[in-house]
PDB file of C-alpha atoms in Angstrom:
ATOM      1  CA  MET A  18     -25.784 -22.849   1.365  1.00  0.00           C
ATOM      2  CA  ALA A  19     -23.771 -22.457   4.569  1.00  0.00           C
ATOM      3  CA  LEU A  20     -21.025 -19.877   4.713  1.00  0.00           C
ATOM      4  CA  SER A  21     -17.487 -21.232   4.438  1.00  0.00           C
ATOM      5  CA  VAL A  22     -14.074 -20.287   3.080  1.00  0.00           C
ATOM      6  CA  GLY A  23     -12.494 -21.348  -0.197  1.00  0.00           C
ATOM      7  CA  ASN A  24      -9.023 -21.355  -1.678  1.00  0.00           C
ATOM      8  CA  PHE A  25      -6.217 -18.881  -0.948  1.00  0.00           C
ATOM      9  CA  THR A  26      -3.340 -17.463  -3.027  1.00  0.00           C
ATOM     10  CA  GLY A  27      -0.514 -15.013  -2.362  1.00  0.00           C
ATOM     11  CA  ASN A  28       2.486 -13.242  -3.835  1.00  0.00           C
ATOM     12  CA  HIS A  29       5.138 -10.678  -2.871  1.00  0.00           C
ATOM     13  CA  SER A  30       7.871  -8.374  -4.064  1.00  0.00           C
ATOM     14  CA  ASN A  31      10.905  -7.926  -1.835  1.00  0.00           C
ATOM     15  CA  SER A  32      12.232  -5.060  -3.915  1.00  0.00           C
ATOM     16  CA  SER A  33      10.526  -1.904  -5.122  1.00  0.00           C
ATOM     17  CA  ASP A  34       7.518  -2.743  -7.276  1.00  0.00           C
ATOM     18  CA  ASN A  35       4.211  -1.070  -8.122  1.00  0.00           C
ATOM     19  CA  ALA A  36       1.956  -3.963  -9.148  1.00  0.00           C
ATOM     20  CA  PRO A  37       0.670  -6.207  -6.328  1.00  0.00           C
ATOM     21  CA  THR A  38      -0.600  -9.214  -8.285  1.00  0.00           C
ATOM     22  CA  VAL A  39      -1.864 -12.655  -7.235  1.00  0.00           C
ATOM     23  CA  ASN A  40      -3.359 -15.622  -9.037  1.00  0.00           C
ATOM     24  CA  VAL A  41      -7.149 -15.798  -8.834  1.00  0.00           C
ATOM     25  CA  PRO A  42      -8.054 -18.525  -6.294  1.00  0.00           C
ATOM     26  CA  SER A  43      -9.776 -21.466  -7.942  1.00  0.00           C
ATOM     27  CA  GLY A  44     -13.231 -22.669  -6.968  1.00  0.00           C
ATOM     28  CA  GLY A  45     -15.189 -19.411  -7.134  1.00  0.00           C
ATOM     29  CA  ALA A  46     -18.942 -19.637  -7.782  1.00  0.00           C
ATOM     30  CA  ALA A  47     -22.060 -17.474  -7.809  1.00  0.00           C
ATOM     31  CA  GLY A  48     -22.647 -15.831  -4.429  1.00  0.00           C
ATOM     32  CA  ASP A  49     -18.960 -15.876  -3.452  1.00  0.00           C
ATOM     33  CA  GLU A  50     -16.789 -12.913  -2.460  1.00  0.00           C
ATOM     34  CA  TYR A  51     -13.090 -12.528  -3.246  1.00  0.00           C
ATOM     35  CA  ILE A  52     -11.135 -10.769  -0.466  1.00  0.00           C
ATOM     36  CA  PHE A  53      -7.837  -9.192  -1.530  1.00  0.00           C
ATOM     37  CA  ALA A  54      -5.390  -7.800   1.037  1.00  0.00           C
ATOM     38  CA  THR A  55      -2.049  -5.998   0.825  1.00  0.00           C
ATOM     39  CA  LEU A  56       0.570  -5.227   3.443  1.00  0.00           C
ATOM     40  CA  SER A  57       2.934  -2.661   1.970  1.00  0.00           C
ATOM     41  CA  TYR A  58       5.673  -0.353   3.103  1.00  0.00           C
ATOM     42  CA  ASP A  59       4.759   3.316   2.596  1.00  0.00           C
ATOM     43  CA  GLY A  60       1.155   4.349   2.177  1.00  0.00           C
ATOM     44  CA  GLY A  61       0.801   5.739  -1.300  1.00  0.00           C
ATOM     45  CA  THR A  62      -2.344   5.175  -3.320  1.00  0.00           C
ATOM     46  CA  ILE A  63      -3.383   1.684  -4.381  1.00  0.00           C
ATOM     47  CA  THR A  64      -5.613   1.276  -7.429  1.00  0.00           C
ATOM     48  CA  PRO A  65      -7.523  -2.021  -7.266  1.00  0.00           C
ATOM     49  CA  ALA A  66      -8.170  -4.487 -10.063  1.00  0.00           C
ATOM     50  CA  THR A  67     -11.490  -4.132 -11.900  1.00  0.00           C
ATOM     51  CA  GLY A  68     -14.524  -4.926  -9.776  1.00  0.00           C
ATOM     52  CA  PHE A  69     -12.920  -4.519  -6.338  1.00  0.00           C
ATOM     53  CA  THR A  70     -14.282  -2.166  -3.674  1.00  0.00           C
ATOM     54  CA  LYS A  71     -12.116  -1.022  -0.772  1.00  0.00           C
ATOM     55  CA  ILE A  72     -13.116  -2.161   2.688  1.00  0.00           C
ATOM     56  CA  THR A  73     -12.579   0.450   5.388  1.00  0.00           C
ATOM     57  CA  PRO A  74     -11.059   1.036   7.862  1.00  0.00           C
ATOM     58  CA  GLU A  75      -7.441   0.014   7.213  1.00  0.00           C
ATOM     59  CA  ALA A  76      -4.726  -0.872   9.727  1.00  0.00           C
ATOM     60  CA  THR A  77      -1.783   1.547   9.721  1.00  0.00           C
ATOM     61  CA  GLU A  78       1.128   2.182  12.068  1.00  0.00           C
ATOM     62  CA  GLY A  79       3.375   5.152  11.381  1.00  0.00           C
ATOM     63  CA  SER A  80       6.426   3.952  13.306  1.00  0.00           C
ATOM     64  CA  LEU A  81       7.106   1.152  10.805  1.00  0.00           C
ATOM     65  CA  PHE A  82       5.303   2.776   7.860  1.00  0.00           C
ATOM     66  CA  TYR A  83       3.274  -0.355   7.056  1.00  0.00           C
ATOM     67  CA  TYR A  84      -0.305  -0.305   5.772  1.00  0.00           C
ATOM     68  CA  LEU A  85      -2.743  -3.237   5.799  1.00  0.00           C
ATOM     69  CA  ARG A  86      -5.655  -2.763   3.400  1.00  0.00           C
ATOM     70  CA  ALA A  87      -8.439  -4.979   2.043  1.00  0.00           C
ATOM     71  CA  TRP A  88     -10.873  -5.018  -0.891  1.00  0.00           C
ATOM     72  CA  LYS A  89     -13.764  -7.245  -1.956  1.00  0.00           C
ATOM     73  CA  ARG A  90     -15.223  -8.324  -5.266  1.00  0.00           C
ATOM     74  CA  THR A  91     -18.292 -10.439  -6.029  1.00  0.00           C
ATOM     75  CA  TYR A  92     -17.728 -13.472  -8.257  1.00  0.00           C
ATOM     76  CA  THR A  93     -18.807 -12.918 -11.865  1.00  0.00           C
ATOM     77  CA  GLY A  94     -17.204 -15.798 -13.763  1.00  0.00           C
ATOM     78  CA  SER A  95     -15.033 -13.422 -15.801  1.00  0.00           C
ATOM     79  CA  GLU A  96     -12.148 -13.029 -13.332  1.00  0.00           C
ATOM     80  CA  GLY A  97      -9.347 -14.264 -15.591  1.00  0.00           C
ATOM     81  CA  ALA A  98      -6.069 -15.711 -14.301  1.00  0.00           C
ATOM     82  CA  THR A  99      -4.774 -12.924 -12.010  1.00  0.00           C
ATOM     83  CA  PHE A 100      -5.892  -9.936  -9.969  1.00  0.00           C
ATOM     84  CA  ALA A 101      -3.460  -7.081 -10.655  1.00  0.00           C
ATOM     85  CA  PHE A 102      -3.454  -3.961  -8.471  1.00  0.00           C
ATOM     86  CA  SER A 103      -1.137  -0.957  -8.838  1.00  0.00           C
ATOM     87  CA  THR A 104       0.522   1.438  -6.388  1.00  0.00           C
ATOM     88  CA  SER A 105       1.501   5.096  -6.753  1.00  0.00           C
ATOM     89  CA  ASN A 106       4.861   4.370  -5.137  1.00  0.00           C
ATOM     90  CA  TYR A 107       7.376   1.619  -5.850  1.00  0.00           C
ATOM     91  CA  VAL A 108       7.405  -0.363  -2.602  1.00  0.00           C
ATOM     92  CA  GLY A 109       7.946  -3.807  -1.151  1.00  0.00           C
ATOM     93  CA  TRP A 110       4.632  -5.599  -0.611  1.00  0.00           C
ATOM     94  CA  VAL A 111       2.935  -8.870   0.195  1.00  0.00           C
ATOM     95  CA  ALA A 112      -0.562  -9.584  -1.160  1.00  0.00           C
ATOM     96  CA  ALA A 113      -3.086 -12.385  -0.694  1.00  0.00           C
ATOM     97  CA  CYS A 114      -6.557 -13.301  -1.900  1.00  0.00           C
ATOM     98  CA  GLY A 115      -9.126 -15.671  -0.410  1.00  0.00           C
ATOM     99  CA  ILE A 116     -12.726 -16.652  -1.104  1.00  0.00           C
ATOM    100  CA  VAL A 117     -15.711 -16.344   1.227  1.00  0.00           C
ATOM    101  CA  LYS A 118     -18.249 -18.865  -0.041  1.00  0.00           C
ATOM    102  CA  GLY A 119     -21.964 -18.656   0.585  1.00  0.00           C
ATOM    103  CA  ALA A 120     -25.349 -17.769  -0.799  1.00  0.00           C
ATOM    104  CA  ALA A 121     -24.833 -14.101  -1.726  1.00  0.00           C
ATOM    105  CA  ALA A 122     -22.325 -13.502   1.073  1.00  0.00           C
ATOM    106  CA  THR A 123     -22.795  -9.983   2.445  1.00  0.00           C
ATOM    107  CA  LEU A 124     -20.319  -7.920   4.469  1.00  0.00           C
ATOM    108  CA  VAL A 125     -21.990  -7.005   7.784  1.00  0.00           C
ATOM    109  CA  ASP A 126     -19.218  -5.223   9.702  1.00  0.00           C
ATOM    110  CA  ALA A 127     -15.494  -4.447   9.479  1.00  0.00           C
ATOM    111  CA  ASN A 128     -12.852  -3.016  11.779  1.00  0.00           C
ATOM    112  CA  ALA A 129      -9.085  -2.660  11.852  1.00  0.00           C
ATOM    113  CA  ALA A 130      -6.264  -1.926  14.291  1.00  0.00           C
ATOM    114  CA  ALA A 131      -2.469  -1.913  14.439  1.00  0.00           C
ATOM    115  CA  ASP A 132       0.047  -2.283  17.243  1.00  0.00           C
ATOM    116  CA  TYR A 133       3.701  -1.282  17.039  1.00  0.00           C
ATOM    117  CA  ALA A 134       5.508  -3.726  19.276  1.00  0.00           C
ATOM    118  CA  GLY A 135       8.799  -1.851  19.141  1.00  0.00           C
ATOM    119  CA  TYR A 136      12.213  -3.497  19.130  1.00  0.00           C
ATOM    120  CA  ILE A 137      11.745  -6.925  20.690  1.00  0.00           C
ATOM    121  CA  SER A 138      13.780 -10.088  21.066  1.00  0.00           C
ATOM    122  CA  ALA A 139      13.537 -13.118  18.808  1.00  0.00           C
ATOM    123  CA  GLY A 140      10.588 -15.357  19.640  1.00  0.00           C
ATOM    124  CA  VAL A 141       8.774 -12.789  21.798  1.00  0.00           C
ATOM    125  CA  GLN A 142       5.114 -12.518  20.790  1.00  0.00           C
ATOM    126  CA  ALA A 143       3.808  -9.210  19.435  1.00  0.00           C
ATOM    127  CA  ASP A 144       0.076  -8.725  19.949  1.00  0.00           C
ATOM    128  CA  MET A 145      -2.175  -8.376  16.904  1.00  0.00           C
ATOM    129  CA  THR A 146      -5.684  -7.010  17.248  1.00  0.00           C
ATOM    130  CA  THR A 147      -8.494  -6.260  14.813  1.00  0.00           C
ATOM    131  CA  GLY A 148     -10.630  -3.903  16.846  1.00  0.00           C
ATOM    132  CA  SER A 149     -14.152  -4.983  17.774  1.00  0.00           C
ATOM    133  CA  VAL A 150     -16.643  -6.151  15.138  1.00  0.00           C
ATOM    134  CA  THR A 151     -20.309  -6.957  15.681  1.00  0.00           C
ATOM    135  CA  ARG A 152     -22.173 -10.061  14.516  1.00  0.00           C
ATOM    136  CA  SER A 153     -25.870  -9.353  14.056  1.00  0.00           C
ATOM    137  CA  ALA A 154     -26.990 -13.009  14.135  1.00  0.00           C
ATOM    138  CA  ALA A 155     -25.832 -16.534  14.890  1.00  0.00           C
ATOM    139  CA  GLY A 156     -24.003 -18.452  12.179  1.00  0.00           C
ATOM    140  CA  GLN A 157     -22.152 -15.502  10.679  1.00  0.00           C
ATOM    141  CA  LEU A 158     -18.606 -15.983   9.411  1.00  0.00           C
ATOM    142  CA  VAL A 159     -15.757 -13.799  10.625  1.00  0.00           C
ATOM    143  CA  LEU A 160     -12.691 -13.554   8.377  1.00  0.00           C
ATOM    144  CA  ILE A 161      -9.601 -12.218  10.137  1.00  0.00           C
ATOM    145  CA  ILE A 162      -6.709 -10.779   8.120  1.00  0.00           C
ATOM    146  CA  HIS A 163      -3.530 -10.450  10.170  1.00  0.00           C
ATOM    147  CA  GLY A 164      -0.312  -8.914   8.922  1.00  0.00           C
ATOM    148  CA  HIS A 165       3.188  -8.885  10.385  1.00  0.00           C
ATOM    149  CA  GLY A 166       5.484  -6.066   9.323  1.00  0.00           C
ATOM    150  CA  SER A 167       9.064  -5.692  10.443  1.00  0.00           C
ATOM    151  CA  VAL A 168      12.416  -4.303   9.413  1.00  0.00           C
ATOM    152  CA  PRO A 169      13.198  -6.264   6.204  1.00  0.00           C
ATOM    153  CA  GLY A 170      15.665  -9.110   6.570  1.00  0.00           C
ATOM    154  CA  ALA A 171      15.778 -12.900   6.305  1.00  0.00           C
ATOM    155  CA  GLN A 172      13.616 -14.272   9.115  1.00  0.00           C
ATOM    156  CA  THR A 173      10.833 -16.664  10.058  1.00  0.00           C
ATOM    157  CA  ILE A 174       7.519 -15.296  11.324  1.00  0.00           C
ATOM    158  CA  THR A 175       5.368 -17.421  13.650  1.00  0.00           C
ATOM    159  CA  PHE A 176       1.632 -16.699  14.042  1.00  0.00           C
ATOM    160  CA  THR A 177      -0.850 -17.550  16.766  1.00  0.00           C
ATOM    161  CA  ASN A 178      -4.471 -17.327  15.598  1.00  0.00           C
ATOM    162  CA  PRO A 179      -7.229 -15.694  17.658  1.00  0.00           C
ATOM    163  CA  ALA A 180      -8.940 -18.217  19.942  1.00  0.00           C
ATOM    164  CA  GLY A 181     -11.043 -20.753  18.061  1.00  0.00           C
ATOM    165  CA  CYS A 182     -10.024 -19.584  14.577  1.00  0.00           C
ATOM    166  CA  THR A 183      -8.865 -21.819  11.733  1.00  0.00           C
ATOM    167  CA  THR A 184      -6.181 -20.815   9.226  1.00  0.00           C
ATOM    168  CA  GLN A 185      -7.388 -20.310   5.649  1.00  0.00           C
ATOM    169  CA  GLY A 186      -3.922 -19.504   4.333  1.00  0.00           C
ATOM    170  CA  THR A 187      -0.603 -17.811   5.107  1.00  0.00           C
ATOM    171  CA  TYR A 188       1.711 -16.046   2.678  1.00  0.00           C
ATOM    172  CA  ASP A 189       5.262 -15.275   3.829  1.00  0.00           C
ATOM    173  CA  SER A 190       7.642 -13.027   1.893  1.00  0.00           C
ATOM    174  CA  THR A 191      10.502 -14.480   4.029  1.00  0.00           C
ATOM    175  CA  VAL A 192      11.835 -10.971   4.738  1.00  0.00           C
ATOM    176  CA  GLY A 193       9.413  -9.807   7.437  1.00  0.00           C
ATOM    177  CA  ARG A 194       6.143  -9.159   5.585  1.00  0.00           C
ATOM    178  CA  VAL A 195       3.506 -11.848   6.150  1.00  0.00           C
ATOM    179  CA  LEU A 196      -0.263 -12.091   5.662  1.00  0.00           C
ATOM    180  CA  ARG A 197      -2.503 -14.691   7.273  1.00  0.00           C
ATOM    181  CA  PHE A 198      -6.246 -15.241   6.720  1.00  0.00           C
ATOM    182  CA  SER A 199      -8.081 -17.122   9.477  1.00  0.00           C
ATOM    183  CA  TRP A 200     -11.781 -17.584  10.138  1.00  0.00           C
ATOM    184  CA  ILE A 201     -14.513 -18.747  12.463  1.00  0.00           C
ATOM    185  CA  ILE A 202     -18.269 -19.296  12.273  1.00  0.00           C
ATOM    186  CA  GLU A 203     -19.715 -17.922  15.491  1.00  0.00           C
ATOM    187  CA  GLY A 204     -22.681 -19.527  17.209  1.00  0.00           C
ATOM    188  CA  ALA A 205     -24.201 -16.308  18.539  1.00  0.00           C
ATOM    189  CA  SER A 206     -24.536 -12.605  17.833  1.00  0.00           C
ATOM    190  CA  GLY A 207     -22.273 -10.211  19.720  1.00  0.00           C
ATOM    191  CA  SER A 208     -19.101  -8.150  19.493  1.00  0.00           C
ATOM    192  CA  THR A 209     -15.532  -9.480  19.577  1.00  0.00           C
ATOM    193  CA  ASN A 210     -12.021  -8.096  19.230  1.00  0.00           C
ATOM    194  CA  TYR A 211     -10.117 -10.883  17.480  1.00  0.00           C
ATOM    195  CA  ALA A 212      -6.612 -10.780  18.938  1.00  0.00           C
ATOM    196  CA  GLY A 213      -3.776 -13.009  17.782  1.00  0.00           C
ATOM    197  CA  SER A 214      -0.003 -12.631  17.967  1.00  0.00           C
ATOM    198  CA  SER A 215       3.159 -13.067  15.930  1.00  0.00           C
ATOM    199  CA  SER A 216       6.881 -13.282  16.510  1.00  0.00           C
ATOM    200  CA  SER A 217      10.073 -13.071  14.473  1.00  0.00           C
ATOM    201  CA  SER A 218      13.080 -15.377  14.564  1.00  0.00           C
ATOM    202  CA  ILE A 219      15.438 -12.382  14.894  1.00  0.00           C
ATOM    203  CA  ASP A 220      15.748  -9.356  17.178  1.00  0.00           C
ATOM    204  CA  GLN A 221      14.163  -6.369  15.467  1.00  0.00           C
ATOM    205  CA  ALA A 222      11.433  -3.751  15.370  1.00  0.00           C
ATOM    206  CA  GLN A 223       8.094  -5.268  14.409  1.00  0.00           C
ATOM    207  CA  GLY A 224       4.376  -4.595  14.456  1.00  0.00           C
ATOM    208  CA  GLY A 225       1.077  -6.422  14.116  1.00  0.00           C
ATOM    209  CA  TYR A 226      -1.861  -5.409  11.940  1.00  0.00           C
ATOM    210  CA  GLY A 227      -5.393  -6.781  11.774  1.00  0.00           C
ATOM    211  CA  ILE A 228      -8.697  -6.453   9.935  1.00  0.00           C
ATOM    212  CA  ALA A 229     -11.837  -8.407  10.884  1.00  0.00           C
ATOM    213  CA  LEU A 230     -14.713  -8.870   8.425  1.00  0.00           C
ATOM    214  CA  VAL A 231     -18.155 -10.243   9.354  1.00  0.00           C
ATOM    215  CA  PHE A 232     -20.179 -11.986   6.637  1.00  0.00           C
ATOM    216  CA  ALA A 233     -23.785 -13.175   6.493  1.00  0.00           C
ATOM    217  CA  ASP A 234     -25.599 -15.135   3.802  1.00  0.00           C
ATOM    218  CA  ALA A 235     -28.674 -13.730   2.062  1.00  0.00           C
ATOM    219  CA  GLY A 236     -30.811 -14.717   5.044  1.00  0.00           C
ATOM    220  CA  GLY A 237     -28.713 -12.710   7.496  1.00  0.00           C
ATOM    221  CA  GLY A 238     -27.031 -15.613   9.260  1.00  0.00           C
ATOM    222  CA  GLY A 239     -25.147 -18.723   8.239  1.00  0.00           C
ATOM    223  CA  ARG A 240     -28.071 -21.091   7.668  1.00  0.00           C
ATOM    224  CA  THR A 241     -26.556 -23.957   9.599  1.00  0.00           C
ATOM    225  CA  THR A 242     -28.006 -26.433  12.076  1.00  0.00           C
ATOM    226  CA  LYS A 243     -25.157 -25.934  14.503  1.00  0.00           C
ATOM    227  CA  ASN A 244     -22.320 -23.381  14.685  1.00  0.00           C
ATOM    228  CA  THR A 245     -19.888 -23.256  17.576  1.00  0.00           C
ATOM    229  CA  ARG A 246     -16.247 -22.457  18.074  1.00  0.00           C
ATOM    230  CA  SER A 247     -15.451 -26.117  18.709  1.00  0.00           C
ATOM    231  CA  ASN A 248     -17.335 -27.461  15.683  1.00  0.00           C
ATOM    232  CA  PRO A 249     -17.595 -24.933  12.829  1.00  0.00           C
ATOM    233  CA  LEU A 250     -19.610 -26.092   9.845  1.00  0.00           C
ATOM    234  CA  GLY A 251     -18.930 -25.654   6.175  1.00  0.00           C
ATOM    235  CA  VAL A 252     -15.146 -26.041   6.160  1.00  0.00           C
ATOM    236  CA  ARG A 253     -14.071 -26.495   2.556  1.00  0.00           C
ATOM    237  CA  ALA A 254     -11.485 -29.106   3.465  1.00  0.00           C
ATOM    238  CA  GLY A 255     -12.749 -31.627   5.996  1.00  0.00           C
ATOM    239  CA  LEU A 256     -16.450 -30.754   6.094  1.00  0.00           C
ATOM    240  CA  HIS A 257     -18.074 -31.437   9.460  1.00  0.00           C
ATOM    241  CA  HIS A 258     -21.799 -32.058   9.485  1.00  0.00           C
ATOM    242  CA  ARG A 259     -24.585 -34.026  11.035  1.00  0.00           C
ATOM    243  CA  VAL A 260     -27.078 -36.091   9.122  1.00  0.00           C
ATOM    244  CA  ARG A 261     -30.479 -36.279  10.759  1.00  0.00           C
ATOM    245  CA  ARG A 262     -32.404 -39.452  10.012  1.00  0.00           C
ATOM    246  CA  ARG A 263     -36.152 -39.534   9.890  1.00  0.00           C
ATOM    247  CA  ALA A 264     -37.870 -41.952  12.139  1.00  0.00           C
ATOM    248  CA  ALA A 265     -39.270 -44.984  10.317  1.00  0.00           C
TER     249      ALA A 265
END
């Protein structure tokens, strides 16, 4: 089975709260991985829902006091209706969960980075980087988690994905905390820093946060006949594929 991405869910609390909770994305199956991410104000300690393991490193930036963190859990069939985490501090947060689908999808590499853009004008792009991750073989899937954190207030956040990446889902708290999952199946091994950008509709201090995760199937790659930036295979919605016919 080729690697691909599945469904995506999200939730937020604009006021102080200590229980980041999202609905479990539908469509999980054996060999899949759930990826749960939080962007929260103030570090504190986050206790994950049962079965989740923290993915390190995390993206933090002290000037705005935001923390982007991620966890993973292998599908078991007993997930229930929600994934409920808890925090040691009562904070505003945005949380999201997506599925990486594949035959025993395995995390190969992970990296994270944050950039405090400072006080910038409305519509000006703030860079978002993940730090470099390494793909050990062709056909591996890279899941990019980007967060935008800014001084809370009613606003619209606009994202630009890293080159060649497709959006899996975006969750917007509408007050300056946003998470986006995007992805790409790369056609070759190598190392890449997946850089995107974001901007706010109002003048304010803002920062960008990113985590990149590299996944392989049980065979080490993606088990596809063709994987390129321009024609990724295995997209859950709008599957692209070639059918090879045998000669008569």
